[in-house]
CSV table of C-alpha atoms in Angstrom, one decimal:
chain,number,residue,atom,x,y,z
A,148,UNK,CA,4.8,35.7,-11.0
A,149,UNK,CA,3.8,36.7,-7.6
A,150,UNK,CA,0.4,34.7,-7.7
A,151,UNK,CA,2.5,31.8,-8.7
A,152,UNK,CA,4.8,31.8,-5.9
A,153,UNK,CA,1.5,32.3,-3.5
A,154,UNK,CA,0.4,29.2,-4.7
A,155,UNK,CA,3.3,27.3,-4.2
A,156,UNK,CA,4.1,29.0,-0.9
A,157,UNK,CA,0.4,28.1,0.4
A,158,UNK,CA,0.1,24.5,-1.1
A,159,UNK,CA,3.6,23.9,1.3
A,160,UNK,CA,2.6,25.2,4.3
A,161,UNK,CA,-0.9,24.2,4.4
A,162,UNK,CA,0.0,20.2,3.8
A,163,UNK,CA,3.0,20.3,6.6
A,164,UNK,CA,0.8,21.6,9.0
A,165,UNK,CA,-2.0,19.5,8.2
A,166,UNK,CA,0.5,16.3,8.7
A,167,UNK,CA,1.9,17.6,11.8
A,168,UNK,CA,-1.7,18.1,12.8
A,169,UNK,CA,-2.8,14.4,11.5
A,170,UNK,CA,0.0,13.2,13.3
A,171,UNK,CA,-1.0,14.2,16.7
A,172,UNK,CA,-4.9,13.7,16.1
A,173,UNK,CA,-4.8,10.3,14.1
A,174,UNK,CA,-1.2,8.9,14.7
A,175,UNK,CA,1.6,8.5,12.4
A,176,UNK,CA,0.5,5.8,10.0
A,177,UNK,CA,-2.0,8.3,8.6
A,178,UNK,CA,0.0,11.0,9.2
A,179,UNK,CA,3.1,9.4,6.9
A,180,UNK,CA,0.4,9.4,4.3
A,181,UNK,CA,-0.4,12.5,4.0
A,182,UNK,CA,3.6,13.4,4.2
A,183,UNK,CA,3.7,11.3,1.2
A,184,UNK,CA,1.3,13.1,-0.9
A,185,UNK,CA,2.3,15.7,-4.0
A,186,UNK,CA,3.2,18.5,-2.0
A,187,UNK,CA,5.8,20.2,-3.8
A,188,UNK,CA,5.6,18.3,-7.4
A,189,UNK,CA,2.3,19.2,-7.8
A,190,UNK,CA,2.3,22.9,-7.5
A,191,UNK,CA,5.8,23.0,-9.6
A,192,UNK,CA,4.2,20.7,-12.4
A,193,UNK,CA,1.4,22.5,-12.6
A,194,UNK,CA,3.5,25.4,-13.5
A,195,UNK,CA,5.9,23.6,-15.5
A,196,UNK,CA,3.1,22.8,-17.7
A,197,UNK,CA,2.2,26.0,-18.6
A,198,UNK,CA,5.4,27.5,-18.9
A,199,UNK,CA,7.2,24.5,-20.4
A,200,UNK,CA,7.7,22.0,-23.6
A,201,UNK,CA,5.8,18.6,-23.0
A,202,UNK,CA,9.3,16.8,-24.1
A,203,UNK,CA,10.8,19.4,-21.4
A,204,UNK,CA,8.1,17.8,-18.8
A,205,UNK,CA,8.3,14.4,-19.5
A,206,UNK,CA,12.2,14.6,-19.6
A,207,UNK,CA,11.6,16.3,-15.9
A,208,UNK,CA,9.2,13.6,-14.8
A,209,UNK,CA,11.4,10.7,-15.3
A,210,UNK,CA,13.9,12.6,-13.4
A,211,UNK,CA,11.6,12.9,-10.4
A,212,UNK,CA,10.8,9.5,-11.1
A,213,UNK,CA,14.2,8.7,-10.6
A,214,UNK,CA,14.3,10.9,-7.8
A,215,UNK,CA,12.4,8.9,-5.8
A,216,UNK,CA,14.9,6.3,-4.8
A,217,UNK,CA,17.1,9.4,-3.4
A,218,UNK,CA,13.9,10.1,-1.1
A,219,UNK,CA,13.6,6.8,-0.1
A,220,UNK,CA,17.2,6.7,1.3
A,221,UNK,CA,16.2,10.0,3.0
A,222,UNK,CA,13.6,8.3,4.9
A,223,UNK,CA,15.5,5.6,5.7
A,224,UNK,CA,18.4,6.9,6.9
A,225,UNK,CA,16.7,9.6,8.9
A,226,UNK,CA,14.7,6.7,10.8
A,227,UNK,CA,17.9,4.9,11.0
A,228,UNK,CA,19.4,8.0,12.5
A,229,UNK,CA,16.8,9.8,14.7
A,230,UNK,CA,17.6,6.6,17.0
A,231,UNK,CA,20.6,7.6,18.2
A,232,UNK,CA,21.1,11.5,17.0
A,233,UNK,CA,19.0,14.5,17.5
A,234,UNK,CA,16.7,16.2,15.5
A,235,UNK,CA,19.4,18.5,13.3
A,236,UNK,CA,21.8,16.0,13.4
A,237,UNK,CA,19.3,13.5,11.6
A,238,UNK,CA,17.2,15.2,9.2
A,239,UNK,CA,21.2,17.6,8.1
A,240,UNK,CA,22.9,13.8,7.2
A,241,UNK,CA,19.9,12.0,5.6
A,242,UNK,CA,19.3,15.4,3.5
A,243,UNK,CA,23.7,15.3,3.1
A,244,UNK,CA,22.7,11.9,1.7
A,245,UNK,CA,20.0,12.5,-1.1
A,246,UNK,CA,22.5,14.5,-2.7
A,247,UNK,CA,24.8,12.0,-4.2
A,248,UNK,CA,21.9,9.0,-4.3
A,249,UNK,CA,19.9,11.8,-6.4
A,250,UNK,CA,22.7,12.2,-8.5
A,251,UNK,CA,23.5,8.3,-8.9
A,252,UNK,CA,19.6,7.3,-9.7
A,253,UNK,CA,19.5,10.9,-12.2
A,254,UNK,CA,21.9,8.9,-15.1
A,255,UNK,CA,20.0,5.9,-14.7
A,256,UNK,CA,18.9,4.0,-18.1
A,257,UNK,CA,15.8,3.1,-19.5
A,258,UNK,CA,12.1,5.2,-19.0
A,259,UNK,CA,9.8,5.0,-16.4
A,260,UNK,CA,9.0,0.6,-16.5
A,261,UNK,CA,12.8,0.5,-15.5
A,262,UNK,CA,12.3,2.9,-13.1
A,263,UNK,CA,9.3,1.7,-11.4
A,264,UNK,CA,11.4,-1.9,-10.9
A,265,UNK,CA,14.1,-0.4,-9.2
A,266,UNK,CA,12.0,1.7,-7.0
A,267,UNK,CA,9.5,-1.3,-6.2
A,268,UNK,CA,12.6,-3.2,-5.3
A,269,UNK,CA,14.1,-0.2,-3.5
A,270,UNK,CA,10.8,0.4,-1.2
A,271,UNK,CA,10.3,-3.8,-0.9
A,272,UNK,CA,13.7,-3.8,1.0
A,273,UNK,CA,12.8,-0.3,2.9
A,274,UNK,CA,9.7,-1.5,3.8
A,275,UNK,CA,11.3,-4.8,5.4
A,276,UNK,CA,13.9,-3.2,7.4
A,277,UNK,CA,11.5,-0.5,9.1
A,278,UNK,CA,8.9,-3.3,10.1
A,279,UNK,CA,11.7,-5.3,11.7
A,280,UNK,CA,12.2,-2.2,13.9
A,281,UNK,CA,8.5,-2.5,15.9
A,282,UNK,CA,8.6,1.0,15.9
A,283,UNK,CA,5.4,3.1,18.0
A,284,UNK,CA,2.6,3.8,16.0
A,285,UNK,CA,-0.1,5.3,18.7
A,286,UNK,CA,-1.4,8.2,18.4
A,287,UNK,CA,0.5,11.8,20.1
A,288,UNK,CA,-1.0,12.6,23.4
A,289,UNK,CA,0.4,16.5,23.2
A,290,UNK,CA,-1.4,19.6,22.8
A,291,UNK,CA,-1.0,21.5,19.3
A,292,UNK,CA,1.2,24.6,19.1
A,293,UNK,CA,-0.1,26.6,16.3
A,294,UNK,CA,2.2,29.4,16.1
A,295,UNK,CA,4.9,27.0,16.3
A,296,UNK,CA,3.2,24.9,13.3
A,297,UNK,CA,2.2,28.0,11.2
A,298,UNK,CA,6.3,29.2,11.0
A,299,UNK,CA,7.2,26.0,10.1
A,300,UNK,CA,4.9,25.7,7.6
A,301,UNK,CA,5.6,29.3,6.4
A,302,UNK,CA,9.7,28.3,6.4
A,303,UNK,CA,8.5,25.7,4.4
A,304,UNK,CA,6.8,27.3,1.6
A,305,UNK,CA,9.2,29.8,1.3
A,306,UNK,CA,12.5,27.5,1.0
A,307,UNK,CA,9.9,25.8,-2.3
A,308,UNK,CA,9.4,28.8,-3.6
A,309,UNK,CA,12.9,30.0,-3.7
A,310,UNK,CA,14.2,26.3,-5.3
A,311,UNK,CA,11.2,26.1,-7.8
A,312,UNK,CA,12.2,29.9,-8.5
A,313,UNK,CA,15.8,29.1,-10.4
A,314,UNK,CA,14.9,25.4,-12.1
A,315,UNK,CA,14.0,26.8,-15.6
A,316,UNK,CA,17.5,27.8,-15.7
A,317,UNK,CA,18.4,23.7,-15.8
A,318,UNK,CA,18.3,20.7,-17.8
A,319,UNK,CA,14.4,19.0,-17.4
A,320,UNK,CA,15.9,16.2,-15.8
A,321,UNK,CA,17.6,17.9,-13.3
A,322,UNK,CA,14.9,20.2,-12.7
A,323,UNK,CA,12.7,17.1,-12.0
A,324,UNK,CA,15.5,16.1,-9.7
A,325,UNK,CA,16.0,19.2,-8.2
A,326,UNK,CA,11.7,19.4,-7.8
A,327,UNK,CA,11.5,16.1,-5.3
A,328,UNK,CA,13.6,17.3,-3.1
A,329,UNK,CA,11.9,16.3,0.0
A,330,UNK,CA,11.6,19.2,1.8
A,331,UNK,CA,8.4,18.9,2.7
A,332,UNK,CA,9.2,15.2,4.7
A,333,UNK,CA,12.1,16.9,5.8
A,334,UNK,CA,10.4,20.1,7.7
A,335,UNK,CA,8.0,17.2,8.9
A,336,UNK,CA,10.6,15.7,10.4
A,337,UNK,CA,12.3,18.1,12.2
A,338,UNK,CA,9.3,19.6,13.1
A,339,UNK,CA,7.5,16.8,14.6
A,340,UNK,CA,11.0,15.1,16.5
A,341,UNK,CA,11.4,18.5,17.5
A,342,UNK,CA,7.9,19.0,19.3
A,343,UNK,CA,6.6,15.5,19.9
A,344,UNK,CA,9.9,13.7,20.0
A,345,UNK,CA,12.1,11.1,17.8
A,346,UNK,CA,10.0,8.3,17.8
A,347,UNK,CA,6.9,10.0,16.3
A,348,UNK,CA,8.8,11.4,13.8
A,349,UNK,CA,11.1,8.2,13.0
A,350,UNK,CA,7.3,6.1,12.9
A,351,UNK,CA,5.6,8.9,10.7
A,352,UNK,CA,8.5,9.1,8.0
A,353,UNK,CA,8.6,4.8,8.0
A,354,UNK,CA,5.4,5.2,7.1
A,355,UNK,CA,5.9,8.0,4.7
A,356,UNK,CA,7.6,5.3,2.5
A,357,UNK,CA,4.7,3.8,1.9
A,358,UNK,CA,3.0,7.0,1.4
A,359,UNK,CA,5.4,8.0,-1.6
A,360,UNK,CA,3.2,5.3,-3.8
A,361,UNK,CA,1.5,8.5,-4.3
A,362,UNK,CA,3.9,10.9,-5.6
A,363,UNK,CA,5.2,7.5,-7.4
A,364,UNK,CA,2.0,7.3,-9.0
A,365,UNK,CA,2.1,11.0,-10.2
A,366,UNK,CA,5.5,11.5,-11.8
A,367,UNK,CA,4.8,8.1,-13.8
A,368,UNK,CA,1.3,9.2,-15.2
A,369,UNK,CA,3.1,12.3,-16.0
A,370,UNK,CA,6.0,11.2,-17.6
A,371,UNK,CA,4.4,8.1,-19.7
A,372,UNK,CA,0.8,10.6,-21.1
A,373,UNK,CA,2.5,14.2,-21.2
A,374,UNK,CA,3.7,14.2,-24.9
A,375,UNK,CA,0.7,11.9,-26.3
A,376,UNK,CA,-2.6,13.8,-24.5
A,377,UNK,CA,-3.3,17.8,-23.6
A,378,UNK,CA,-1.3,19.5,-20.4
A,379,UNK,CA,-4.2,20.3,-18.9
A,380,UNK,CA,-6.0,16.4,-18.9
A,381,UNK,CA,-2.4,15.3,-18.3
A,382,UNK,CA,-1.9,17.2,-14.9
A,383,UNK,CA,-5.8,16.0,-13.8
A,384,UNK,CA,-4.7,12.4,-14.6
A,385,UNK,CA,-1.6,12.3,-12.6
A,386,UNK,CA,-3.0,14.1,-9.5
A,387,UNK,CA,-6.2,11.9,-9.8
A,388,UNK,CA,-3.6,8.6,-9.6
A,389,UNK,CA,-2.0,10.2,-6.5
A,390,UNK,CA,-5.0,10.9,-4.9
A,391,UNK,CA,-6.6,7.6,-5.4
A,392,UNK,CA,-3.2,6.2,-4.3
A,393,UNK,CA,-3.3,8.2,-0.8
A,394,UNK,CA,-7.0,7.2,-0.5
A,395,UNK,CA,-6.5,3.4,-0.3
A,396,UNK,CA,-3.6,3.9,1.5
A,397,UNK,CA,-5.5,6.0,4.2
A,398,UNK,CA,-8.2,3.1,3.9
A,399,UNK,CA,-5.8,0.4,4.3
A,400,UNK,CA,-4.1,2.4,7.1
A,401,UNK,CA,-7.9,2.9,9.0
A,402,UNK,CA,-9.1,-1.3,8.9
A,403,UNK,CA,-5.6,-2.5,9.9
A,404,UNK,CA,-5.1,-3.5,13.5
A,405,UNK,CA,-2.2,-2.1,14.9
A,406,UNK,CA,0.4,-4.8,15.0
A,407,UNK,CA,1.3,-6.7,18.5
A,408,UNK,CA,5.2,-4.9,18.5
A,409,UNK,CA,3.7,-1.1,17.6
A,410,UNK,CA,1.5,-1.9,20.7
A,411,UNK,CA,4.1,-3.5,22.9
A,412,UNK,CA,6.3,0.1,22.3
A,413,UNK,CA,3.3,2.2,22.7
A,414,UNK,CA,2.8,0.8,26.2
A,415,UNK,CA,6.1,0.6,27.1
C-alpha cells in the first residue's frame, strides 16, 4: 500500500514541477501541454486495474470521461477570473465550480461517442472564447525557485494520494469523477500566478484546454477496450493514445508562429 501511494505521490509532483519548469523555459503553449497530460488518472487507473472489476473500470472511465467537461469549465473560468482576481480567489471559485458542473455532466446519458460530442463541442466553444482574448504567450523571463517548486509539487502529491486513498469506498462512476479532479491544473495554477504572475498562468491553463485532448484520449481508450481485451494491454493502449496525443500537440505547438495579438501583449 505504501509503494502505491509513492507512486502516486511521485508521478504528481514530478509532472507539476516539470510544467512549472516548461513554462518558464519553453513558454506557456508547451507548458499547457504538458498540464494536460495523465497526471493523476494514470497512476489511479493503473491501480484501479489491478485492484478492480473491468465493468467497475470502464463504468469509472466514462465517468472521467464525463468529467472532463467539469475541467474544462475549471479552465475557463479560472482564465476568465485570474483577470480581475488574485491567485486564491481564482483557482478557490473555478475549483467551487467543477463541483456542481461535475455533478451535472456525471448523470449524463449514452457511452463514451455521446460523450466525446459534447466535449468536442464543449472545447470548440472554449477554444473560441480564449483565442478572442490575445492573451501573452512568450516565454517567462524569471529565474526558477526550486524549493518553492519542490513543496508545491510535494502538496501536490500528497492531496492525490489522500483523494485516490478513499474512492474504492464509491460507486465506479463517481470514483472516475472524483479521479479527474484537476488538481494537478489547479496547483499549476496557483503556483505559476503566484510566482510568475496572472497572465502566465491564465495563457498556460488556455492552453491546457487543448492539452486535455490527451487525458480525453485516455479515458475513452479505457472505457471503450477495458471489458473486451486484458488490463494490462488496455492500460498501455490508453497511455500510448495520450502520449501520441501530447506529442502532436507539442509538435503542432513547436512549428506554429506565434500569432500577431500573443506578440502585440508580449511586447506591451
Amino acid at each position: 500500500m505504501l509503494s502505491i501511494l509513492l507512486v502516486k505521490w511521485l508521478s504528481t509532483a514530478i509532472v507539476v514541477i516539470g510544467v512549472s519548469v516548461a513554462v518558464v523555459r519553453l513558454g506557456p503553449k508547451l507548458g499547457g501541454v504538458l498540464a494536460g497530460t495523465p497526471i493523476v488518472l494514470g497512476p489511479g487507473y493503473f491501480f484501479m486495474l489491478r485492484e478492480q472489476p473491468s465493468a467497475f473500470v470502464a463504468d469509472a472511465a466514462l465517468g472521467s470521461l464525463h468529467a472532463m467537461l467539469a475541467t474544462l469549465a475549471f479552465c475557463l473560468s479560472y482564465v476568465l477570473l485570474a483577470g480581475r482576481w488574485g491567485a486564491l480567489a481564482s483557482v478557490a471559485l473555478a475549483a467551487a465550480l467543477w463541483v456542481p458542473v461535475a455533478a451535472a455532466v456525471a448523470v449524463l446519458p449514452g457511452g463514451v461517442a455521446l460523450a466525446l460530442a459534447a466535449i468536442g463541442l464543449g472545447m470548440i466553444l472554449a477554444l473560441r472564447l480564449m483565442n478572442s482574448l490575445g492573451l501573452a504567450r512568450s516565454a517567462v523571463s524569471a529565474p526558477l525557485h526550486w524549493g518553492d517548486l519542490l513543496i508545491r509539487g510535494a502538496l501536490a502529491g500528497a492531496i492525490v494520494c489522500l483523494a485516490t486513498a478513499v474512492l474504492d469506498d464509491f460507486a465506479p462512476a463517481v470514483s472516475g469523477v472524483a479521479l479527474s479532479f484537476p488538481i494537478g491544473m489547479l496547483t499549476i495554477a496557483l503556483t505559476l500566478h503566484q510566482r510568475y504572475g496572472a497572465e502566465v498562468a491564465r495563457a498556460t491553463l488556455a492552453d491546457t484546454q487543448l492539452g486535455m485532448l490527451s487525458l480525453i484520449a485516455f479515458s475513452a481508450v479505457l472505457a471503450s477496450s477495458v471489458e473486451s481485451l486484458a488490463s494490462v494491454f488496455v492500460f498501455g493502449l490508453s497511455l500510448a493514445a495520450s502520449l501520441l496525443v501530447s506529442i502532436l500537440l507539442w509538435f503542432l505547438h513547436s512549428i506554429r508562429p506565434e500569432s500577431p495579438s500573443s506578440a502585440e501583449a508580449s511586447s506591451a
